[in-house]
Amino acid sequence: MAARPDLLRKGRPSGEVATASVVAESATASQAHETPLPKASPAASKANTSARQAKPGDVAPAVNPRLAAAQEAVSQARTLWNTGSREAALDAVRQAVAVAERAQASTPDPSALPAFQTLVRELARMDLALGQVSQLLEQLVRLEPLLADQADLWAVRGNAAQRLGQHQESVHAYGMALKLRPGEPRWMLASAVSLALQGQLAAAAEQAEKARAAGPVSPEVLAYLRQLGVSLR
């Protein structure tokens, strides 16, 4: 049984891209907005005009080529997206992710991982906007070794699984997100929904109460949990 679409999407303006539902999280750099581009070091991105003048012998730090490639790919994809070529934008990001994944597999570079993860966030944003939820979930599962320390991407994975009715996977993913970033009420509440939809009402109630204690939560989702039989105070 999938979570109710009206609860998962209610209140979203038309065309808004969010990588999580109202019960999930606004993952990845406040998921209702575009993911910020990865930044090169200040010395590599612009001259520090307020500091000393560069000397002839000074050498600016080299920009990581993978970071530069990721920045360029995301910038081009967003241009396509914003001009209405959404499928082309999605295809461009998918290709960029594939290239970056191959590069990371052949020559692992920890310093390039943030750029790769930014590409994945952009892919998630576009996939969800275009309803490519199944493809997104498959991608996130396959790329887990490169994303395992990213709480927000675990939350995206949990949301995708929940939308597809894969509630055991959703609970697992939200649990991993909460291990990495405890105290996120939206993730707790999202986990509670998937627990309830599996019939684990006591566990769902526990998660929902934790969410309420941690911060503001959606009254609509609490009402939905009660409809599912979850006993809440």
mmCIF file of C-alpha atoms in Angstrom:
data_model
loop_
_atom_site.group_PDB
_atom_site.id
_atom_site.type_symbol
_atom_site.label_atom_id
_atom_site.label_comp_id
_atom_site.label_asym_id
_atom_site.label_seq_id
_atom_site.Cartn_x
_atom_site.Cartn_y
_atom_site.Cartn_z
ATOM 1 C CA MET A 1 0.000 0.000 0.000
ATOM 2 C CA ALA A 2 1.533 3.331 -0.988
ATOM 3 C CA ALA A 3 1.306 6.431 1.153
ATOM 4 C CA ARG A 4 -1.572 8.711 0.167
ATOM 5 C CA PRO A 5 -0.544 10.947 -2.729
ATOM 6 C CA ASP A 6 -2.640 13.835 -1.491
ATOM 7 C CA LEU A 7 -0.693 13.886 1.752
ATOM 8 C CA LEU A 8 2.622 13.450 0.024
ATOM 9 C CA ARG A 9 2.116 16.316 -2.364
ATOM 10 C CA LYS A 10 -0.500 18.599 -0.831
ATOM 11 C CA GLY A 11 0.405 22.250 -0.798
ATOM 12 C CA ARG A 12 3.179 22.033 -3.408
ATOM 13 C CA PRO A 13 2.932 24.815 -6.014
ATOM 14 C CA SER A 14 2.637 23.613 -9.590
ATOM 15 C CA GLY A 15 6.047 22.940 -11.047
ATOM 16 C CA GLU A 16 7.845 23.020 -7.713
ATOM 17 C CA VAL A 17 10.574 20.449 -7.488
ATOM 18 C CA ALA A 18 10.965 18.735 -4.146
ATOM 19 C CA THR A 19 12.942 15.629 -3.429
ATOM 20 C CA ALA A 20 10.822 14.697 -0.503
ATOM 21 C CA SER A 21 7.166 14.628 0.388
ATOM 22 C CA VAL A 22 5.421 16.581 3.117
ATOM 23 C CA VAL A 23 6.111 13.646 5.433
ATOM 24 C CA ALA A 24 9.642 13.276 4.241
ATOM 25 C CA GLU A 25 12.350 15.810 4.199
ATOM 26 C CA SER A 26 13.322 18.748 2.198
ATOM 27 C CA ALA A 27 16.549 16.898 1.589
ATOM 28 C CA THR A 28 19.630 18.125 -0.251
ATOM 29 C CA ALA A 29 20.200 21.740 0.483
ATOM 30 C CA SER A 30 16.607 22.486 1.386
ATOM 31 C CA GLN A 31 15.126 20.239 -1.214
ATOM 32 C CA ALA A 32 12.381 22.609 -2.303
ATOM 33 C CA HIS A 33 15.108 24.670 -3.936
ATOM 34 C CA GLU A 34 17.868 23.917 -6.385
ATOM 35 C CA THR A 35 20.976 22.246 -5.017
ATOM 36 C CA PRO A 36 23.809 24.759 -4.711
ATOM 37 C CA LEU A 37 26.642 24.144 -7.106
ATOM 38 C CA PRO A 38 29.779 22.729 -5.480
ATOM 39 C CA LYS A 39 32.290 25.479 -4.872
ATOM 40 C CA ALA A 40 35.952 25.493 -5.670
ATOM 41 C CA SER A 41 38.315 26.955 -3.119
ATOM 42 C CA PRO A 42 38.142 30.774 -2.950
ATOM 43 C CA ALA A 43 41.651 31.043 -4.350
ATOM 44 C CA ALA A 44 40.651 28.953 -7.318
ATOM 45 C CA SER A 45 37.326 30.643 -7.959
ATOM 46 C CA LYS A 46 38.188 34.319 -7.678
ATOM 47 C CA ALA A 47 41.006 36.660 -6.835
ATOM 48 C CA ASN A 48 41.027 38.018 -3.316
ATOM 49 C CA THR A 49 41.210 41.699 -4.174
ATOM 50 C CA SER A 50 41.173 42.757 -0.550
ATOM 51 C CA ALA A 51 44.227 40.676 0.229
ATOM 52 C CA ARG A 52 47.797 41.184 -0.935
ATOM 53 C CA GLN A 53 48.564 41.492 -4.618
ATOM 54 C CA ALA A 54 49.671 38.272 -6.301
ATOM 55 C CA LYS A 55 53.408 37.925 -6.674
ATOM 56 C CA PRO A 56 55.107 36.574 -9.797
ATOM 57 C CA GLY A 57 56.075 33.389 -8.000
ATOM 58 C CA ASP A 58 52.581 32.701 -6.638
ATOM 59 C CA VAL A 59 50.784 29.670 -8.048
ATOM 60 C CA ALA A 60 47.002 29.429 -7.698
ATOM 61 C CA PRO A 61 45.732 26.031 -6.490
ATOM 62 C CA ALA A 62 44.570 23.847 -9.348
ATOM 63 C CA VAL A 63 40.832 23.344 -9.640
ATOM 64 C CA ASN A 64 39.826 19.691 -9.376
ATOM 65 C CA PRO A 65 38.813 18.784 -12.961
ATOM 66 C CA ARG A 66 35.974 16.577 -11.712
ATOM 67 C CA LEU A 67 34.602 19.454 -9.665
ATOM 68 C CA ALA A 68 34.803 21.748 -12.677
ATOM 69 C CA ALA A 69 33.078 19.156 -14.864
ATOM 70 C CA ALA A 70 30.279 18.711 -12.313
ATOM 71 C CA GLN A 71 29.754 22.461 -12.050
ATOM 72 C CA GLU A 72 29.562 22.793 -15.810
ATOM 73 C CA ALA A 73 27.194 19.833 -16.180
ATOM 74 C CA VAL A 74 24.788 21.123 -13.534
ATOM 75 C CA SER A 75 24.877 24.641 -14.946
ATOM 76 C CA GLN A 76 24.104 23.435 -18.468
ATOM 77 C CA ALA A 77 21.358 21.102 -17.253
ATOM 78 C CA ARG A 78 19.674 23.881 -15.293
ATOM 79 C CA THR A 79 19.757 26.125 -18.334
ATOM 80 C CA LEU A 80 18.014 23.414 -20.340
ATOM 81 C CA TRP A 81 15.520 22.826 -17.533
ATOM 82 C CA ASN A 82 14.681 26.494 -17.129
ATOM 83 C CA THR A 83 14.072 26.903 -20.854
ATOM 84 C CA GLY A 84 11.608 24.028 -20.892
ATOM 85 C CA SER A 85 13.877 21.251 -22.195
ATOM 86 C CA ARG A 86 13.355 19.088 -19.137
ATOM 87 C CA GLU A 87 13.955 15.690 -20.710
ATOM 88 C CA ALA A 88 17.181 16.985 -22.268
ATOM 89 C CA ALA A 89 18.247 18.374 -18.898
ATOM 90 C CA LEU A 90 17.558 15.057 -17.189
ATOM 91 C CA ASP A 91 19.469 13.172 -19.874
ATOM 92 C CA ALA A 92 22.429 15.543 -19.516
ATOM 93 C CA VAL A 93 22.587 15.025 -15.752
ATOM 94 C CA ARG A 94 22.260 11.257 -16.107
ATOM 95 C CA GLN A 95 25.171 11.227 -18.536
ATOM 96 C CA ALA A 96 27.239 13.407 -16.210
ATOM 97 C CA VAL A 97 26.523 11.070 -13.282
ATOM 98 C CA ALA A 98 27.536 8.051 -15.381
ATOM 99 C CA VAL A 99 30.807 9.705 -16.445
ATOM 100 C CA ALA A 100 31.608 10.764 -12.880
ATOM 101 C CA GLU A 101 30.764 7.297 -11.564
ATOM 102 C CA ARG A 102 33.128 5.653 -14.058
ATOM 103 C CA ALA A 103 35.884 8.104 -13.173
ATOM 104 C CA GLN A 104 35.422 7.441 -9.462
ATOM 105 C CA ALA A 105 35.464 3.678 -10.055
ATOM 106 C CA SER A 106 38.646 3.743 -12.130
ATOM 107 C CA THR A 107 40.498 6.339 -10.058
ATOM 108 C CA PRO A 108 38.923 6.878 -6.625
ATOM 109 C CA ASP A 109 39.282 10.470 -5.474
ATOM 110 C CA PRO A 110 37.696 11.379 -2.122
ATOM 111 C CA SER A 111 38.059 15.082 -2.897
ATOM 112 C CA ALA A 112 35.812 14.631 -5.948
ATOM 113 C CA LEU A 113 32.978 12.931 -4.053
ATOM 114 C CA PRO A 114 31.170 16.167 -3.081
ATOM 115 C CA ALA A 115 30.953 17.106 -6.765
ATOM 116 C CA PHE A 116 29.638 13.653 -7.631
ATOM 117 C CA GLN A 117 27.071 13.827 -4.848
ATOM 118 C CA THR A 118 25.909 17.215 -6.104
ATOM 119 C CA LEU A 119 25.276 15.658 -9.513
ATOM 120 C CA VAL A 120 23.218 12.924 -7.853
ATOM 121 C CA ARG A 121 21.211 15.519 -5.947
ATOM 122 C CA GLU A 122 20.453 17.332 -9.173
ATOM 123 C CA LEU A 123 19.450 14.043 -10.780
ATOM 124 C CA ALA A 124 17.123 13.323 -7.850
ATOM 125 C CA ARG A 125 15.545 16.750 -8.121
ATOM 126 C CA MET A 126 14.795 16.290 -11.800
ATOM 127 C CA ASP A 127 13.761 12.637 -11.547
ATOM 128 C CA LEU A 128 11.157 13.402 -8.908
ATOM 129 C CA ALA A 129 9.860 16.417 -10.787
ATOM 130 C CA LEU A 130 9.306 14.239 -13.851
ATOM 131 C CA GLY A 131 7.900 11.294 -11.906
ATOM 132 C CA GLN A 132 10.905 9.054 -12.561
ATOM 133 C CA VAL A 133 10.730 7.651 -9.028
ATOM 134 C CA SER A 134 11.526 4.023 -9.825
ATOM 135 C CA GLN A 135 14.602 4.947 -11.848
ATOM 136 C CA LEU A 136 15.765 7.242 -9.067
ATOM 137 C CA LEU A 137 15.439 4.563 -6.403
ATOM 138 C CA GLU A 138 17.372 2.062 -8.513
ATOM 139 C CA GLN A 139 20.117 4.621 -9.022
ATOM 140 C CA LEU A 140 20.385 5.516 -5.347
ATOM 141 C CA VAL A 141 20.582 1.854 -4.336
ATOM 142 C CA ARG A 142 23.266 1.163 -6.932
ATOM 143 C CA LEU A 143 25.303 4.213 -5.949
ATOM 144 C CA GLU A 144 25.034 3.568 -2.211
ATOM 145 C CA PRO A 145 28.810 3.026 -1.704
ATOM 146 C CA LEU A 146 29.449 6.560 -2.972
ATOM 147 C CA LEU A 147 26.560 8.156 -1.081
ATOM 148 C CA ALA A 148 26.525 6.243 2.194
ATOM 149 C CA ASP A 149 27.580 9.184 4.381
ATOM 150 C CA GLN A 150 24.999 11.606 2.984
ATOM 151 C CA ALA A 151 21.998 11.824 5.300
ATOM 152 C CA ASP A 152 19.895 13.859 2.903
ATOM 153 C CA LEU A 153 20.344 11.376 0.066
ATOM 154 C CA TRP A 154 19.281 8.541 2.364
ATOM 155 C CA ALA A 155 16.144 10.601 3.053
ATOM 156 C CA VAL A 156 15.561 11.030 -0.677
ATOM 157 C CA ARG A 157 15.900 7.267 -1.033
ATOM 158 C CA GLY A 158 13.403 6.744 1.779
ATOM 159 C CA ASN A 159 10.939 9.092 0.135
ATOM 160 C CA ALA A 160 11.295 7.420 -3.262
ATOM 161 C CA ALA A 161 10.738 3.997 -1.713
ATOM 162 C CA GLN A 162 7.692 5.280 0.163
ATOM 163 C CA ARG A 163 6.156 6.696 -3.005
ATOM 164 C CA LEU A 164 6.579 3.290 -4.628
ATOM 165 C CA GLY A 165 4.991 1.493 -1.682
ATOM 166 C CA GLN A 166 8.298 -0.150 -0.679
ATOM 167 C CA HIS A 167 7.829 0.628 2.981
ATOM 168 C CA GLN A 168 10.430 -1.729 4.422
ATOM 169 C CA GLU A 169 13.076 -0.080 2.229
ATOM 170 C CA SER A 170 11.700 3.324 3.188
ATOM 171 C CA VAL A 171 12.028 2.631 6.920
ATOM 172 C CA HIS A 172 15.578 1.369 6.387
ATOM 173 C CA ALA A 173 16.603 4.438 4.400
ATOM 174 C CA TYR A 174 15.063 6.906 6.822
ATOM 175 C CA GLY A 175 16.713 5.024 9.678
ATOM 176 C CA MET A 176 20.117 5.467 8.022
ATOM 177 C CA ALA A 177 19.394 9.158 7.469
ATOM 178 C CA LEU A 178 18.529 9.585 11.145
ATOM 179 C CA LYS A 179 21.694 7.794 12.247
ATOM 180 C CA LEU A 180 23.727 10.313 10.300
ATOM 181 C CA ARG A 181 21.595 13.312 11.270
ATOM 182 C CA PRO A 182 19.511 12.607 14.379
ATOM 183 C CA GLY A 183 16.593 14.751 15.389
ATOM 184 C CA GLU A 184 15.001 15.509 12.008
ATOM 185 C CA PRO A 185 11.242 15.449 12.727
ATOM 186 C CA ARG A 186 10.213 15.160 9.067
ATOM 187 C CA TRP A 187 12.298 12.026 8.614
ATOM 188 C CA MET A 188 10.915 10.525 11.815
ATOM 189 C CA LEU A 189 7.365 11.235 10.699
ATOM 190 C CA ALA A 190 8.032 9.794 7.255
ATOM 191 C CA SER A 191 9.385 6.647 8.863
ATOM 192 C CA ALA A 192 6.284 6.488 11.063
ATOM 193 C CA VAL A 193 4.053 6.512 7.971
ATOM 194 C CA SER A 194 5.882 3.594 6.386
ATOM 195 C CA LEU A 195 5.889 1.680 9.668
ATOM 196 C CA ALA A 196 2.140 2.196 10.006
ATOM 197 C CA LEU A 197 1.533 1.053 6.441
ATOM 198 C CA GLN A 198 3.333 -2.184 7.324
ATOM 199 C CA GLY A 199 1.067 -2.652 10.326
ATOM 200 C CA GLN A 200 3.769 -1.783 12.864
ATOM 201 C CA LEU A 201 1.524 0.594 14.758
ATOM 202 C CA ALA A 202 3.422 0.709 18.055
ATOM 203 C CA ALA A 203 6.712 1.480 16.317
ATOM 204 C CA ALA A 204 4.943 4.087 14.186
ATOM 205 C CA ALA A 205 3.516 5.747 17.296
ATOM 206 C CA GLU A 206 6.959 5.829 18.900
ATOM 207 C CA GLN A 207 8.493 7.491 15.852
ATOM 208 C CA ALA A 208 5.649 9.975 15.539
ATOM 209 C CA GLU A 209 5.945 11.000 19.188
ATOM 210 C CA LYS A 210 9.705 11.438 18.745
ATOM 211 C CA ALA A 211 9.006 13.638 15.746
ATOM 212 C CA ARG A 212 6.560 15.775 17.713
ATOM 213 C CA ALA A 213 9.102 16.184 20.500
ATOM 214 C CA ALA A 214 11.846 17.133 18.052
ATOM 215 C CA GLY A 215 10.035 19.960 16.288
ATOM 216 C CA PRO A 216 7.016 21.090 14.273
ATOM 217 C CA VAL A 217 5.274 18.332 12.345
ATOM 218 C CA SER A 218 2.446 18.226 9.818
ATOM 219 C CA PRO A 219 -0.996 17.998 11.466
ATOM 220 C CA GLU A 220 -2.296 16.367 8.285
ATOM 221 C CA VAL A 221 0.223 13.547 8.535
ATOM 222 C CA LEU A 222 -0.599 13.037 12.206
ATOM 223 C CA ALA A 223 -4.269 12.810 11.243
ATOM 224 C CA TYR A 224 -3.377 10.300 8.525
ATOM 225 C CA LEU A 225 -1.447 8.196 11.042
ATOM 226 C CA ARG A 226 -4.500 8.164 13.301
ATOM 227 C CA GLN A 227 -6.602 7.006 10.339
ATOM 228 C CA LEU A 228 -4.154 4.134 9.925
ATOM 229 C CA GLY A 229 -4.775 3.134 13.537
ATOM 230 C CA VAL A 230 -1.738 4.714 15.174
ATOM 231 C CA SER A 231 -2.501 5.749 18.736
ATOM 232 C CA LEU A 232 -1.093 9.215 19.400
ATOM 233 C CA ARG A 233 -1.354 11.398 22.455
#
